[in-house]
PDB file of C-alpha atoms in Angstrom:
ATOM      1  CA  MET E  10       7.747   7.280 -17.693  1.00  0.00           C
ATOM      2  CA  ARG E  11       7.159   6.594 -13.896  1.00  0.00           C
ATOM      3  CA  GLN E  12       4.596   9.497 -14.059  1.00  0.00           C
ATOM      4  CA  PHE E  13       2.101   6.895 -15.071  1.00  0.00           C
ATOM      5  CA  TYR E  14      -0.017   5.350 -11.917  1.00  0.00           C
ATOM      6  CA  GLY E  15       1.122   1.952 -11.793  1.00  0.00           C
ATOM      7  CA  VAL E  16       4.707   2.123 -13.654  1.00  0.00           C
ATOM      8  CA  GLY E  17       7.267   1.958 -11.088  1.00  0.00           C
ATOM      9  CA  PRO E  18      11.178   1.455 -11.505  1.00  0.00           C
ATOM     10  CA  VAL E  19      11.028  -2.134 -12.229  1.00  0.00           C
ATOM     11  CA  VAL E  20       7.936  -1.989 -14.928  1.00  0.00           C
ATOM     12  CA  ALA E  21       9.534   1.250 -16.430  1.00  0.00           C
ATOM     13  CA  ASP E  22      12.958  -0.703 -16.866  1.00  0.00           C
ATOM     14  CA  LYS E  23      11.076  -3.788 -18.526  1.00  0.00           C
ATOM     15  CA  ILE E  24       9.006  -1.448 -20.796  1.00  0.00           C
ATOM     16  CA  MET E  25      12.534   0.521 -21.771  1.00  0.00           C
ATOM     17  CA  ALA E  26      14.168  -3.026 -22.447  1.00  0.00           C
ATOM     18  CA  ARG E  27      10.898  -4.369 -24.553  1.00  0.00           C
ATOM     19  CA  LEU E  28      11.131  -1.381 -26.654  1.00  0.00           C
ATOM     20  CA  GLN E  29      14.820  -1.593 -26.838  1.00  0.00           C
ATOM     21  CA  PHE E  30      15.301   2.061 -25.632  1.00  0.00           C
ATOM     22  CA  HIS E  31      18.161   3.394 -23.724  1.00  0.00           C
ATOM     23  CA  ASP E  32      17.459   3.028 -19.988  1.00  0.00           C
ATOM     24  CA  GLN E  33      18.549   6.706 -19.423  1.00  0.00           C
ATOM     25  CA  LEU E  34      16.296   8.021 -22.227  1.00  0.00           C
ATOM     26  CA  ARG E  35      13.837  10.433 -21.245  1.00  0.00           C
ATOM     27  CA  VAL E  36      10.267  10.701 -22.448  1.00  0.00           C
ATOM     28  CA  ARG E  37      10.741  14.027 -23.599  1.00  0.00           C
ATOM     29  CA  ASP E  38      13.661  12.794 -25.831  1.00  0.00           C
ATOM     30  CA  LEU E  39      11.557  10.261 -27.693  1.00  0.00           C
ATOM     31  CA  SER E  40      11.169  10.459 -31.425  1.00  0.00           C
ATOM     32  CA  GLU E  41       7.807  10.362 -33.225  1.00  0.00           C
ATOM     33  CA  ARG E  42       8.129   6.657 -34.072  1.00  0.00           C
ATOM     34  CA  GLN E  43       9.295   5.836 -30.384  1.00  0.00           C
ATOM     35  CA  LEU E  44       6.297   7.714 -28.989  1.00  0.00           C
ATOM     36  CA  ASN E  45       4.020   5.612 -31.179  1.00  0.00           C
ATOM     37  CA  SER E  46       5.539   2.405 -30.130  1.00  0.00           C
ATOM     38  CA  LEU E  47       5.436   3.497 -26.571  1.00  0.00           C
ATOM     39  CA  SER E  48       1.824   4.520 -26.686  1.00  0.00           C
ATOM     40  CA  ALA E  49       1.249   0.968 -28.437  1.00  0.00           C
ATOM     41  CA  LEU E  50       2.615  -0.920 -25.658  1.00  0.00           C
ATOM     42  CA  LEU E  51       0.775   1.056 -22.913  1.00  0.00           C
ATOM     43  CA  SER E  52      -2.534   0.706 -24.458  1.00  0.00           C
ATOM     44  CA  ALA E  53      -2.305  -3.021 -25.311  1.00  0.00           C
ATOM     45  CA  PRO E  54       0.831  -4.596 -23.882  1.00  0.00           C
ATOM     46  CA  SER E  55      -0.496  -8.177 -24.628  1.00  0.00           C
ATOM     47  CA  ALA E  56      -0.658  -7.192 -28.547  1.00  0.00           C
ATOM     48  CA  HIS E  57       2.768  -5.703 -28.663  1.00  0.00           C
ATOM     49  CA  PRO E  58       5.372  -8.141 -30.432  1.00  0.00           C
ATOM     50  CA  ARG E  59       8.239  -9.259 -28.361  1.00  0.00           C
ATOM     51  CA  PRO E  60      11.641  -8.201 -29.826  1.00  0.00           C
ATOM     52  CA  SER E  61      13.264 -10.182 -32.336  1.00  0.00           C
ATOM     53  CA  THR E  62      16.786  -9.715 -30.753  1.00  0.00           C
ATOM     54  CA  PRO E  63      17.053  -9.828 -27.184  1.00  0.00           C
ATOM     55  CA  LEU E  64      19.308  -7.252 -25.648  1.00  0.00           C
ATOM     56  CA  ARG E  65      21.552  -9.807 -23.843  1.00  0.00           C
ATOM     57  CA  PRO E  66      21.748 -12.823 -26.044  1.00  0.00           C
ATOM     58  CA  TYR E  67      24.347 -14.415 -24.404  1.00  0.00           C
ATOM     59  CA  SER E  68      25.057 -15.588 -20.768  1.00  0.00           C
ATOM     60  CA  LEU E  69      28.470 -15.070 -19.109  1.00  0.00           C
ATOM     61  CA  ALA E  70      27.923 -18.037 -16.790  1.00  0.00           C
ATOM     62  CA  SER E  71      30.674 -20.000 -18.003  1.00  0.00           C
ATOM     63  CA  SER E  72      33.854 -20.088 -16.278  1.00  0.00           C
ATOM     64  CA  SER E  73      36.076 -20.478 -19.508  1.00  0.00           C
ATOM     65  CA  GLY E  74      35.008 -17.294 -20.811  1.00  0.00           C
ATOM     66  CA  GLU E  75      32.979 -18.655 -23.655  1.00  0.00           C
ATOM     67  CA  LEU E  76      29.680 -17.028 -24.593  1.00  0.00           C
ATOM     68  CA  ILE E  77      26.900 -19.423 -24.542  1.00  0.00           C
ATOM     69  CA  PRO E  78      23.493 -18.361 -26.013  1.00  0.00           C
ATOM     70  CA  ARG E  79      20.653 -17.868 -23.991  1.00  0.00           C
ATOM     71  CA  ASP E  80      17.055 -18.860 -24.786  1.00  0.00           C
ATOM     72  CA  PRO E  81      14.640 -16.252 -24.306  1.00  0.00           C
ATOM     73  CA  PRO E  82      12.097 -16.296 -21.446  1.00  0.00           C
ATOM     74  CA  PRO E  83       8.932 -18.116 -22.066  1.00  0.00           C
ATOM     75  CA  ALA E  84       5.931 -15.891 -22.856  1.00  0.00           C
ATOM     76  CA  ASN E  85       3.960 -17.156 -20.031  1.00  0.00           C
ATOM     77  CA  GLN E  86       6.778 -15.421 -17.728  1.00  0.00           C
ATOM     78  CA  ASP E  87       6.363 -11.995 -19.353  1.00  0.00           C
ATOM     79  CA  THR E  88       4.845  -9.829 -17.079  1.00  0.00           C
ATOM     80  CA  LEU E  89       4.395  -7.068 -19.419  1.00  0.00           C
ATOM     81  CA  VAL E  90       1.265  -8.836 -21.039  1.00  0.00           C
ATOM     82  CA  ASN E  91      -0.893  -8.096 -17.931  1.00  0.00           C
ATOM     83  CA  LEU E  92       0.404  -4.871 -17.460  1.00  0.00           C
ATOM     84  CA  GLN E  93      -2.483  -2.543 -15.957  1.00  0.00           C
ATOM     85  CA  ILE E  94      -1.809   1.342 -15.757  1.00  0.00           C
ATOM     86  CA  GLU E  95      -3.875   4.487 -14.707  1.00  0.00           C
ATOM     87  CA  GLU E  96      -7.782   3.989 -14.923  1.00  0.00           C
ATOM     88  CA  ASP E  97      -7.671   0.256 -15.315  1.00  0.00           C
ATOM     89  CA  LEU E  98      -5.461  -0.368 -12.347  1.00  0.00           C
ATOM     90  CA  LEU E  99      -7.259   2.269 -10.277  1.00  0.00           C
ATOM     91  CA  ARG E 100     -10.882   0.420 -11.060  1.00  0.00           C
ATOM     92  CA  LYS E 101      -9.184  -2.873 -10.105  1.00  0.00           C
ATOM     93  CA  VAL E 102      -7.839  -1.502  -6.760  1.00  0.00           C
ATOM     94  CA  ARG E 103     -11.329   0.379  -5.906  1.00  0.00           C
ATOM     95  CA  GLY E 104     -13.214  -3.100  -6.900  1.00  0.00           C
ATOM     96  CA  ASP E 105     -10.865  -5.207  -4.669  1.00  0.00           C
ATOM     97  CA  ILE E 106     -11.253  -2.603  -1.760  1.00  0.00           C
ATOM     98  CA  ALA E 107     -15.066  -2.634  -2.495  1.00  0.00           C
ATOM     99  CA  HIS E 108     -15.238  -6.526  -2.453  1.00  0.00           C
ATOM    100  CA  LEU E 109     -13.421  -6.915   0.826  1.00  0.00           C
ATOM    101  CA  TYR E 110     -15.794  -4.380   2.329  1.00  0.00           C
ATOM    102  CA  SER E 111     -18.807  -6.482   0.850  1.00  0.00           C
ATOM    103  CA  ILE E 112     -17.761  -9.756   2.353  1.00  0.00           C
ATOM    104  CA  GLY E 113     -17.271  -8.076   5.506  1.00  0.00           C
ATOM    105  CA  THR E 114     -13.552  -8.852   5.944  1.00  0.00           C
ATOM    106  CA  TRP E 115     -11.496  -7.126   8.637  1.00  0.00           C
ATOM    107  CA  ARG E 116      -9.465  -5.242   6.110  1.00  0.00           C
ATOM    108  CA  GLY E 117     -12.490  -4.156   4.483  1.00  0.00           C
ATOM    109  CA  LEU E 118     -14.010  -2.584   7.560  1.00  0.00           C
ATOM    110  CA  ARG E 119     -10.669  -0.801   8.188  1.00  0.00           C
ATOM    111  CA  HIS E 120     -10.578   0.661   4.712  1.00  0.00           C
ATOM    112  CA  ALA E 121     -14.447   2.058   5.255  1.00  0.00           C
ATOM    113  CA  MET E 122     -13.439   3.439   8.743  1.00  0.00           C
ATOM    114  CA  ARG E 123     -10.290   4.960   7.055  1.00  0.00           C
ATOM    115  CA  LEU E 124      -8.110   3.360   9.549  1.00  0.00           C
ATOM    116  CA  PRO E 125      -4.841   1.937   9.095  1.00  0.00           C
ATOM    117  CA  VAL E 126      -5.175  -1.583   7.252  1.00  0.00           C
ATOM    118  CA  ARG E 127      -2.226  -3.597   7.582  1.00  0.00           C
ATOM    119  CA  GLY E 128      -1.872  -3.710  11.113  1.00  0.00           C
ATOM    120  CA  GLN E 129       0.049  -0.464  12.284  1.00  0.00           C
ATOM    121  CA  LYS E 130      -0.591   1.395  15.394  1.00  0.00           C
ATOM    122  CA  SER E 131      -3.706   3.523  14.711  1.00  0.00           C
ATOM    123  CA  HIS E 132      -2.765   6.691  17.047  1.00  0.00           C
ATOM    124  CA  PRO E 133      -0.010   8.084  14.916  1.00  0.00           C
ATOM    125  CA  ASN E 134      -1.249   6.536  11.728  1.00  0.00           C
ATOM    126  CA  ALA E 135      -4.801   6.975  11.915  1.00  0.00           C
ATOM    127  CA  LYS E 136      -4.339  11.003  10.258  1.00  0.00           C
ATOM    128  CA  SER E 137      -2.524   9.780   7.111  1.00  0.00           C
ATOM    129  CA  ALA E 138      -4.866   6.754   6.897  1.00  0.00           C
ATOM    130  CA  ARG E 139      -8.105   8.652   6.961  1.00  0.00           C
ATOM    131  CA  LYS E 140      -6.485  10.653   4.144  1.00  0.00           C
ATOM    132  CA  LEU E 141      -5.607   7.665   2.058  1.00  0.00           C
ATOM    133  CA  ASN E 142      -7.999   4.980   2.866  1.00  0.00           C
ATOM    134  CA  ARG E 143     -11.075   6.302   1.508  1.00  0.00           C
ATOM    135  CA  LEU E 144     -14.410   4.383   0.094  1.00  0.00           C
ATOM    136  CA  GLU E 145     -15.872   6.668  -2.642  1.00  0.00           C
ATOM    137  CA  ARG E 146     -19.485   7.500  -1.822  1.00  0.00           C
ATOM    138  CA  ARG E 147     -20.827   9.046  -4.852  1.00  0.00           C
ATOM    139  CA  ALA E 148     -23.997  11.069  -4.897  1.00  0.00           C
ATOM    140  CA  TYR E 149     -24.098  11.980  -1.346  1.00  0.00           C
ATOM    141  CA  SER E 150     -23.668  15.649  -0.320  1.00  0.00           C
ATOM    142  CA  THR E 151     -23.212  17.114   3.048  1.00  0.00           C
ATOM    143  CA  ALA E 152     -25.084  20.275   1.742  1.00  0.00           C
ATOM    144  CA  THR E 153     -28.284  20.951   3.173  1.00  0.00           C
ATOM    145  CA  ALA E 154     -30.927  22.357   0.934  1.00  0.00           C
ATOM    146  CA  THR E 155     -33.040  25.373   2.230  1.00  0.00           C
ATOM    147  CA  ALA E 156     -36.538  25.612   2.165  1.00  0.00           C
ATOM    148  CA  THR E 157     -36.802  28.820  -0.258  1.00  0.00           C
ATOM    149  CA  THR E 158     -34.736  30.282  -2.954  1.00  0.00           C
ATOM    150  CA  VAL E 159     -33.853  33.625  -3.768  1.00  0.00           C
ATOM    151  CA  THR E 160     -37.002  34.185  -5.566  1.00  0.00           C
ATOM    152  CA  GLY E 161     -39.237  32.799  -2.777  1.00  0.00           C
ATOM    153  CA  ALA E 162     -40.139  29.440  -4.582  1.00  0.00           C
ATOM    154  CA  SER E 163     -39.843  26.583  -2.564  1.00  0.00           C
ATOM    155  CA  ARG E 164     -36.906  24.135  -3.390  1.00  0.00           C
ATOM    156  CA  PRO E 165     -37.604  20.265  -3.049  1.00  0.00           C
ATOM    157  CA  SER E 166     -36.529  18.965   0.509  1.00  0.00           C
ATOM    158  CA  VAL E 167     -33.639  16.644   0.966  1.00  0.00           C
ATOM    159  CA  LEU E 168     -35.823  13.729   1.253  1.00  0.00           C
ATOM    160  CA  ASP E 169     -37.549  14.369  -2.007  1.00  0.00           C
ATOM    161  CA  SER E 170     -34.067  14.715  -3.730  1.00  0.00           C
ATOM    162  CA  LEU E 171     -33.011  11.207  -2.273  1.00  0.00           C
ATOM    163  CA  ARG E 172     -36.094   9.762  -3.549  1.00  0.00           C
ATOM    164  CA  THR E 173     -35.639  11.300  -6.928  1.00  0.00           C
ATOM    165  CA  LEU E 174     -31.830  10.006  -6.710  1.00  0.00           C
ATOM    166  CA  HIS E 175     -32.786   6.579  -5.640  1.00  0.00           C
ATOM    167  CA  ALA E 176     -35.404   6.201  -8.064  1.00  0.00           C
ATOM    168  CA  SER E 177     -32.942   7.186 -10.934  1.00  0.00           C
ATOM    169  CA  THR E 178     -30.286   4.731  -9.617  1.00  0.00           C
ATOM    170  CA  GLY E 179     -32.710   1.846  -9.687  1.00  0.00           C
ATOM    171  CA  ARG E 180     -32.830   1.300  -5.912  1.00  0.00           C
ATOM    172  CA  PRO E 181     -35.719   0.582  -3.669  1.00  0.00           C
ATOM    173  CA  SER E 182     -37.946   3.895  -2.699  1.00  0.00           C
ATOM    174  CA  LEU E 183     -37.135   5.279   0.968  1.00  0.00           C
ATOM    175  CA  SER E 184     -40.669   5.019   1.889  1.00  0.00           C
ATOM    176  CA  SER E 185     -40.011   1.042   1.993  1.00  0.00           C
ATOM    177  CA  LEU E 186     -37.122   1.532   4.128  1.00  0.00           C
ATOM    178  CA  PHE E 187     -38.811   3.502   6.905  1.00  0.00           C
ATOM    179  CA  ARG E 188     -42.020   1.326   7.284  1.00  0.00           C
TER     180      ARG E 188
END
């Protein structure tokens, strides 16, 4: 279950308890009905009903050994209601990093420079931080275009391809930038 991005050990335990599965049950051992309920919970966690009988309905907090019925936790404390996994969580994290960069915070600039963000030393950790702290730069290439193709016909220059790229994305033309 922890193979999903955003599902760690705590969230996996909460999901297993919500679906009332055994905590040592593997995903490969699930029945078809259990797989359907798991996929329904992961696709729309707020729409999935809470179990009618909690797993631990009684409290053993009394010193006399009596079992005291325990109320279920309120719905506003349910952490599975706002569960985000996979693409939704990735989109949220990337959006948060882009927001930090756009408002000019120190953390956003460190992300843009691909350096450690949380106060670590930059000498030993910079190598792994450069690998992990990346802002996505789409539609940019490091490859250069050659002037002629194999047949001898001329190819558009890099500047022409940038102009068409900017025009297709609705950005201002490059000629207005170089005035």
